[in-house]
PDB file of C-alpha atoms in Angstrom:
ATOM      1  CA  UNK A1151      -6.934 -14.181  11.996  1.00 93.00           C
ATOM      2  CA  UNK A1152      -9.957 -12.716  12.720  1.00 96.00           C
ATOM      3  CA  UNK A1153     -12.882 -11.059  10.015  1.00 96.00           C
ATOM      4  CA  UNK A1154     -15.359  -9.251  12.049  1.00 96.00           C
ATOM      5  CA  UNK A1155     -19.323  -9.555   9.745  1.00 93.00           C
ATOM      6  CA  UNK A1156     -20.363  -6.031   9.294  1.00 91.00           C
ATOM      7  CA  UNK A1157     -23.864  -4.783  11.105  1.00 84.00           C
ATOM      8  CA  UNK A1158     -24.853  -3.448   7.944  1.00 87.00           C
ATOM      9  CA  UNK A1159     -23.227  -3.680   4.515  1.00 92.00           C
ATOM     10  CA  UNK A1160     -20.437  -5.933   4.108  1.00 96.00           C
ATOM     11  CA  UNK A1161     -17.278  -7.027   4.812  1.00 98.00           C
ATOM     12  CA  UNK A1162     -15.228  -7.927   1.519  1.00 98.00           C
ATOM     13  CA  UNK A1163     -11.968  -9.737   0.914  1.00 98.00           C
ATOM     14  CA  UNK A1164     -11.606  -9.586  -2.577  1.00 99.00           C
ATOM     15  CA  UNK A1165      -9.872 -12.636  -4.767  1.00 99.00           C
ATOM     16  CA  UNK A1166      -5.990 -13.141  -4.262  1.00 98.00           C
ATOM     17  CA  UNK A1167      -5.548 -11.828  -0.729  1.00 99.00           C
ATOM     18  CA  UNK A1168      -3.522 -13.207   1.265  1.00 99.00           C
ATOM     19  CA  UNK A1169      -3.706 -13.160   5.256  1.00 98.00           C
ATOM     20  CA  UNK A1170      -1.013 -14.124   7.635  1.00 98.00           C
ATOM     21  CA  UNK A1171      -1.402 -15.398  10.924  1.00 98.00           C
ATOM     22  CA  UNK A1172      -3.314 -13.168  13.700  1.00 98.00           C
ATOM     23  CA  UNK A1173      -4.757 -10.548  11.877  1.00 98.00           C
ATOM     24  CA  UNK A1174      -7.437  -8.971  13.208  1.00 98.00           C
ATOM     25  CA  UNK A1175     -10.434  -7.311  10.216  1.00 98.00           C
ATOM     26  CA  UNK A1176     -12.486  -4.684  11.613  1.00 98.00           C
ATOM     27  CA  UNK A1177     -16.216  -4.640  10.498  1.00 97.00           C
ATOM     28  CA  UNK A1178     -17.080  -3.487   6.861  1.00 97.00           C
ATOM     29  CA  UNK A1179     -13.528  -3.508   5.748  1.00 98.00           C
ATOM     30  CA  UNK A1180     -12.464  -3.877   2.035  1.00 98.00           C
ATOM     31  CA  UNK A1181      -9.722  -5.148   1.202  1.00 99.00           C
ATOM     32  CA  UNK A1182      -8.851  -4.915  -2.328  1.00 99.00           C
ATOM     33  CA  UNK A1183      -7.886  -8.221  -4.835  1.00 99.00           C
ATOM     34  CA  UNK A1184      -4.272  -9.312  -4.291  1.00 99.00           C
ATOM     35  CA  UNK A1185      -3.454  -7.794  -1.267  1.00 99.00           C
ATOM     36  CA  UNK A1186      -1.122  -9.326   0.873  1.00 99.00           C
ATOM     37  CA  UNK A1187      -1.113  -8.809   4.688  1.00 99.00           C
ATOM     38  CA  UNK A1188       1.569 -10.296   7.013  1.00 99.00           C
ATOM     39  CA  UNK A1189       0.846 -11.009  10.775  1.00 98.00           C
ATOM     40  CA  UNK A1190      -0.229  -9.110  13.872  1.00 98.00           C
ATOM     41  CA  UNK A1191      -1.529  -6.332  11.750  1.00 99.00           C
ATOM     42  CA  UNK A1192      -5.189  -4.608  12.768  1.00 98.00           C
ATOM     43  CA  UNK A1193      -7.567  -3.150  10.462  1.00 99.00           C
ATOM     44  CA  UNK A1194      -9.788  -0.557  12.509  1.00 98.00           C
ATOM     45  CA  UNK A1195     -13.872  -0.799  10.999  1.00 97.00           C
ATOM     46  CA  UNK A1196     -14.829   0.793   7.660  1.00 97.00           C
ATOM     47  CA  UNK A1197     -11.490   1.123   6.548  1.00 98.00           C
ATOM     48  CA  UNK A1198     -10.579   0.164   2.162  1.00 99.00           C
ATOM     49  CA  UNK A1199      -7.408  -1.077   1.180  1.00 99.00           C
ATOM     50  CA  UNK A1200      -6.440  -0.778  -2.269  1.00 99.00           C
ATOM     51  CA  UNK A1201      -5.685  -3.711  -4.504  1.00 99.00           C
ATOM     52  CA  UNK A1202      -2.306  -5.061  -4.845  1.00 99.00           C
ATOM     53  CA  UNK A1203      -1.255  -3.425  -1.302  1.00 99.00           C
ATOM     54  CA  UNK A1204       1.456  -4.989   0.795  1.00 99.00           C
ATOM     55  CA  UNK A1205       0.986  -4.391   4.202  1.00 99.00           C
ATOM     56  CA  UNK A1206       3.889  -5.458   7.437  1.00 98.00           C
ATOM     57  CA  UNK A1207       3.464  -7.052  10.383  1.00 98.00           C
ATOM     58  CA  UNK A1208       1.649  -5.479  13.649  1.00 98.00           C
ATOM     59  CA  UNK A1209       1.170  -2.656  11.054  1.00 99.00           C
ATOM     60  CA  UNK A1210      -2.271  -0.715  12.045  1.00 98.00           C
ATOM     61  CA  UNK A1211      -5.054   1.223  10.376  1.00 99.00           C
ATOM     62  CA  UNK A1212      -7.622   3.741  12.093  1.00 98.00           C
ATOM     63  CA  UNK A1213     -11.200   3.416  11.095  1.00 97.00           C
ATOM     64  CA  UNK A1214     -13.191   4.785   8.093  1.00 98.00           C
ATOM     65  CA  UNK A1215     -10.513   5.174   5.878  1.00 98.00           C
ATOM     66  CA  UNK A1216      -9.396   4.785   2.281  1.00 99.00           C
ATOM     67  CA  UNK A1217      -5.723   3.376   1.082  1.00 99.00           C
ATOM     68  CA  UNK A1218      -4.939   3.644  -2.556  1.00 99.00           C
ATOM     69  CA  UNK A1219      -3.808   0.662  -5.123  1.00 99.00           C
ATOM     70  CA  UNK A1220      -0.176  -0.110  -4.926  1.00 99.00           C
ATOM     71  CA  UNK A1221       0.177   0.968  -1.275  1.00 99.00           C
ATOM     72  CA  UNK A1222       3.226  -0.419   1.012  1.00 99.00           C
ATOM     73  CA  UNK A1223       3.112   0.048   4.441  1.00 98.00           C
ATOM     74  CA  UNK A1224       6.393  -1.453   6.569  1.00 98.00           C
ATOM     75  CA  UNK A1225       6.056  -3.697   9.625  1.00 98.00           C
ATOM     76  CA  UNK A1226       4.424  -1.631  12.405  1.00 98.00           C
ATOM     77  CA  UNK A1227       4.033   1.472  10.981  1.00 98.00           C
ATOM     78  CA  UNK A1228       0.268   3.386  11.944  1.00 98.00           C
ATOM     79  CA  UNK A1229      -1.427   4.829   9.367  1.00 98.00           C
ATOM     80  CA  UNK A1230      -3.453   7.490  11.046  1.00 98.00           C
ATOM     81  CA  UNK A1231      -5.091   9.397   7.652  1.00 98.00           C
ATOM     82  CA  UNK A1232      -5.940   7.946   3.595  1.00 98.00           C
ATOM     83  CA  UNK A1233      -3.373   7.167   1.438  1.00 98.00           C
ATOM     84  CA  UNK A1234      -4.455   9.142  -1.534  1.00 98.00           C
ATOM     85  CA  UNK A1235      -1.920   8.445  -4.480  1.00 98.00           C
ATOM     86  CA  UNK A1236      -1.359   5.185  -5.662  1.00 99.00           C
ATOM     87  CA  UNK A1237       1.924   3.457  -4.579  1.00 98.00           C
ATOM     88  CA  UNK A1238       3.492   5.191  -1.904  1.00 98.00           C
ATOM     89  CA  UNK A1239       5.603   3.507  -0.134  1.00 98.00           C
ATOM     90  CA  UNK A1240       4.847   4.373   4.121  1.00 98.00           C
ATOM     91  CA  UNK A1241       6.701   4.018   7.207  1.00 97.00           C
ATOM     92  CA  UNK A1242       6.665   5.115  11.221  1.00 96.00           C
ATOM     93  CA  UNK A1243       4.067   5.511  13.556  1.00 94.00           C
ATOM     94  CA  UNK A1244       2.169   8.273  12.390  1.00 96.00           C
ATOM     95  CA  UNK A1245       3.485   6.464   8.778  1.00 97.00           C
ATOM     96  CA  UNK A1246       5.319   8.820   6.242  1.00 97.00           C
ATOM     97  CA  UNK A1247       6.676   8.742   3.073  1.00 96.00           C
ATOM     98  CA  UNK A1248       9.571   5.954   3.535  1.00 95.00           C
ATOM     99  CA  UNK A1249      12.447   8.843   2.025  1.00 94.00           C
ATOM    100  CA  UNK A1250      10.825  11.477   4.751  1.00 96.00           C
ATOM    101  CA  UNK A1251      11.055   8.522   7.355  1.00 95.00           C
ATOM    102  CA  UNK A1252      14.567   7.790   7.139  1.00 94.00           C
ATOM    103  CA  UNK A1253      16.066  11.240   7.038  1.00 95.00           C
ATOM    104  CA  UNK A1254      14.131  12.130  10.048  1.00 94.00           C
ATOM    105  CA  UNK A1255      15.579   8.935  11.798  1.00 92.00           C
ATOM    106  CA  UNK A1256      18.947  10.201  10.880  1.00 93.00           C
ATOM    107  CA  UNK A1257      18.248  13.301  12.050  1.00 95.00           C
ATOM    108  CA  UNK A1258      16.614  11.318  15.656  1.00 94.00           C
ATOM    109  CA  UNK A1259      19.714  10.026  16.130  1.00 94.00           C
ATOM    110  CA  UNK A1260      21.716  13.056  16.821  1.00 95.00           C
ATOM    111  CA  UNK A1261      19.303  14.997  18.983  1.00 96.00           C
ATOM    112  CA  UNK A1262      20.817  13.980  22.077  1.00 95.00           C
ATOM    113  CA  UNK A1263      24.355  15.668  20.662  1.00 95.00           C
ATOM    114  CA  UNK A1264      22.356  18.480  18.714  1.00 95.00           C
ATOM    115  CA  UNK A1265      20.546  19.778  22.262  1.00 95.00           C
ATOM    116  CA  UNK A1266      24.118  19.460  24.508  1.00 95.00           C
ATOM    117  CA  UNK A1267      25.384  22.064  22.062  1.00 95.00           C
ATOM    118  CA  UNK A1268      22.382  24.037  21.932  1.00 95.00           C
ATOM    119  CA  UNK A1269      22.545  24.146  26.016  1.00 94.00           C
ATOM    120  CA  UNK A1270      26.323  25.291  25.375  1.00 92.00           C
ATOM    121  CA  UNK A1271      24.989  28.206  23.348  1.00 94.00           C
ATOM    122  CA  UNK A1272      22.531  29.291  25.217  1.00 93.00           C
ATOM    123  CA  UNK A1273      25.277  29.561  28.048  1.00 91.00           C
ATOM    124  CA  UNK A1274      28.006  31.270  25.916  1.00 89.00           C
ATOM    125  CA  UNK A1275      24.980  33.527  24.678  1.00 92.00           C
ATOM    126  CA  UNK A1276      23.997  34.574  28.246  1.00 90.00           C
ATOM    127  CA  UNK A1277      27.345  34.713  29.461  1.00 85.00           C
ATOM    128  CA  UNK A1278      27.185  31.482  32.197  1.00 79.00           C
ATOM    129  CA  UNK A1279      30.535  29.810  32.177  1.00 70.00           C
TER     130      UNK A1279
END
Protein backbone atom coordinates (compact mmCIF):
# COMPACT_ATOMS: atom_id res chain seq x y z
CA UNK A 1 0.00 0.00 0.00
CA UNK A 2 0.99 3.19 -0.79
CA UNK A 3 -0.11 6.92 1.08
CA UNK A 4 1.11 9.64 -1.08
CA UNK A 5 2.05 13.14 1.75
CA UNK A 6 0.02 15.93 0.40
CA UNK A 7 2.01 19.25 -1.07
CA UNK A 8 -0.13 21.25 0.97
CA UNK A 9 -2.72 20.28 3.58
CA UNK A 10 -2.90 16.82 4.59
CA UNK A 11 -3.41 13.50 3.99
CA UNK A 12 -5.71 11.80 6.77
CA UNK A 13 -6.53 8.21 7.60
CA UNK A 14 -8.76 8.51 10.30
CA UNK A 15 -8.88 5.79 13.40
CA UNK A 16 -10.25 2.19 12.51
CA UNK A 17 -9.36 1.99 8.82
CA UNK A 18 -8.38 -0.74 7.55
CA UNK A 19 -6.08 -1.15 4.31
CA UNK A 20 -5.50 -4.27 2.36
CA UNK A 21 -2.63 -5.11 0.45
CA UNK A 22 -1.56 -2.75 -2.65
CA UNK A 23 -3.55 0.11 -2.31
CA UNK A 24 -2.47 2.98 -3.73
CA UNK A 25 -3.70 6.81 -1.60
CA UNK A 26 -3.58 9.70 -3.77
CA UNK A 27 -2.33 13.01 -2.15
CA UNK A 28 -4.67 14.89 0.35
CA UNK A 29 -7.10 12.07 0.58
CA UNK A 30 -9.47 11.54 3.60
CA UNK A 31 -10.51 8.70 4.43
CA UNK A 32 -13.08 8.63 7.01
CA UNK A 33 -12.82 6.46 10.67
CA UNK A 34 -13.64 2.78 10.11
CA UNK A 35 -13.36 2.44 6.66
CA UNK A 36 -12.36 -0.64 5.29
CA UNK A 37 -10.57 -0.95 1.89
CA UNK A 38 -9.67 -4.33 0.28
CA UNK A 39 -6.73 -4.66 -2.26
CA UNK A 40 -5.69 -3.23 -5.61
CA UNK A 41 -8.02 -0.36 -5.13
CA UNK A 42 -6.71 3.46 -6.18
CA UNK A 43 -7.74 6.56 -4.63
CA UNK A 44 -7.16 9.48 -7.28
CA UNK A 45 -5.76 13.00 -5.11
CA UNK A 46 -8.17 15.14 -3.07
CA UNK A 47 -10.72 12.68 -3.00
CA UNK A 48 -13.01 12.07 0.92
CA UNK A 49 -14.36 8.91 1.78
CA UNK A 50 -16.98 8.78 4.24
CA UNK A 51 -16.70 6.94 7.51
CA UNK A 52 -17.73 3.45 7.86
CA UNK A 53 -17.36 2.90 3.87
CA UNK A 54 -16.55 -0.51 2.48
CA UNK A 55 -14.80 -0.31 -0.53
CA UNK A 56 -13.77 -3.79 -3.16
CA UNK A 57 -10.87 -4.71 -4.61
CA UNK A 58 -9.14 -2.85 -7.77
CA UNK A 59 -12.19 -0.58 -7.10
CA UNK A 60 -11.15 3.17 -8.29
CA UNK A 61 -11.93 6.77 -7.44
CA UNK A 62 -11.30 9.99 -9.70
CA UNK A 63 -9.82 12.96 -8.01
CA UNK A 64 -11.38 15.80 -5.92
CA UNK A 65 -14.24 14.10 -4.85
CA UNK A 66 -16.56 13.50 -1.92
CA UNK A 67 -18.19 9.86 -0.90
CA UNK A 68 -20.80 9.89 1.77
CA UNK A 69 -20.86 7.76 5.27
CA UNK A 70 -22.10 4.28 4.81
CA UNK A 71 -20.95 4.01 1.18
CA UNK A 72 -20.32 0.38 -0.53
CA UNK A 73 -18.65 0.21 -3.56
CA UNK A 74 -18.15 -3.65 -5.12
CA UNK A 75 -14.81 -5.00 -6.32
CA UNK A 76 -13.77 -2.97 -9.40
CA UNK A 77 -16.39 -0.79 -9.85
CA UNK A 78 -15.18 3.22 -10.94
CA UNK A 79 -16.70 5.79 -9.29
CA UNK A 80 -16.47 8.63 -11.71
CA UNK A 81 -18.77 11.51 -9.66
CA UNK A 82 -19.66 12.07 -5.39
CA UNK A 83 -21.67 9.83 -3.71
CA UNK A 84 -24.06 12.22 -2.15
CA UNK A 85 -26.55 10.18 0.13
CA UNK A 86 -25.37 8.17 2.76
CA UNK A 87 -25.31 4.35 2.18
CA UNK A 88 -25.75 3.55 -1.26
CA UNK A 89 -24.74 0.63 -2.20
CA UNK A 90 -22.54 1.08 -5.99
CA UNK A 91 -21.53 -1.12 -8.68
CA UNK A 92 -19.98 -1.12 -12.54
CA UNK A 93 -17.61 0.92 -14.15
CA UNK A 94 -19.10 4.13 -14.33
CA UNK A 95 -20.61 2.62 -10.66
CA UNK A 96 -24.50 2.71 -10.24
CA UNK A 97 -26.91 2.00 -7.87
CA UNK A 98 -26.31 -1.95 -7.30
CA UNK A 99 -30.51 -2.62 -8.21
CA UNK A 100 -29.88 -0.28 -11.55
CA UNK A 101 -26.61 -2.42 -12.11
CA UNK A 102 -28.05 -5.71 -12.22
CA UNK A 103 -31.12 -5.14 -14.31
CA UNK A 104 -29.03 -3.50 -16.87
CA UNK A 105 -26.71 -6.65 -16.84
CA UNK A 106 -29.77 -8.67 -17.44
CA UNK A 107 -30.78 -6.63 -19.95
CA UNK A 108 -26.64 -6.85 -21.49
CA UNK A 109 -27.11 -10.19 -21.78
CA UNK A 110 -29.73 -10.38 -24.39
CA UNK A 111 -28.55 -7.66 -26.73
CA UNK A 112 -26.93 -9.93 -29.00
CA UNK A 113 -30.63 -11.79 -29.46
CA UNK A 114 -32.54 -8.34 -29.01
CA UNK A 115 -30.48 -6.68 -32.25
CA UNK A 116 -30.84 -10.17 -34.61
CA UNK A 117 -34.55 -9.49 -34.28
CA UNK A 118 -34.38 -5.92 -34.66
CA UNK A 119 -32.25 -6.61 -38.08
CA UNK A 120 -35.29 -9.08 -38.93
CA UNK A 121 -37.65 -6.13 -38.60
CA UNK A 122 -36.05 -3.78 -40.23
CA UNK A 123 -36.05 -6.36 -43.23
CA UNK A 124 -39.75 -7.42 -42.95
CA UNK A 125 -40.37 -3.52 -42.58
CA UNK A 126 -38.56 -2.68 -45.87
CA UNK A 127 -39.68 -5.59 -47.59
CA UNK A 128 -35.96 -7.57 -48.03
CA UNK A 129 -36.59 -11.25 -47.76
Amino acid sequence: TTIDRATMGSTIIHTGVKLDNLIQVGHNVEIGAHTVIAAQAGIAGSTKIGKSCRIGGQAGFVGHVQIADGTQVQAQSGIASAVKEPNQYLFGSPAIGYKDFIRSYAVFKMLPALYRKLQKLEKKLNGQP
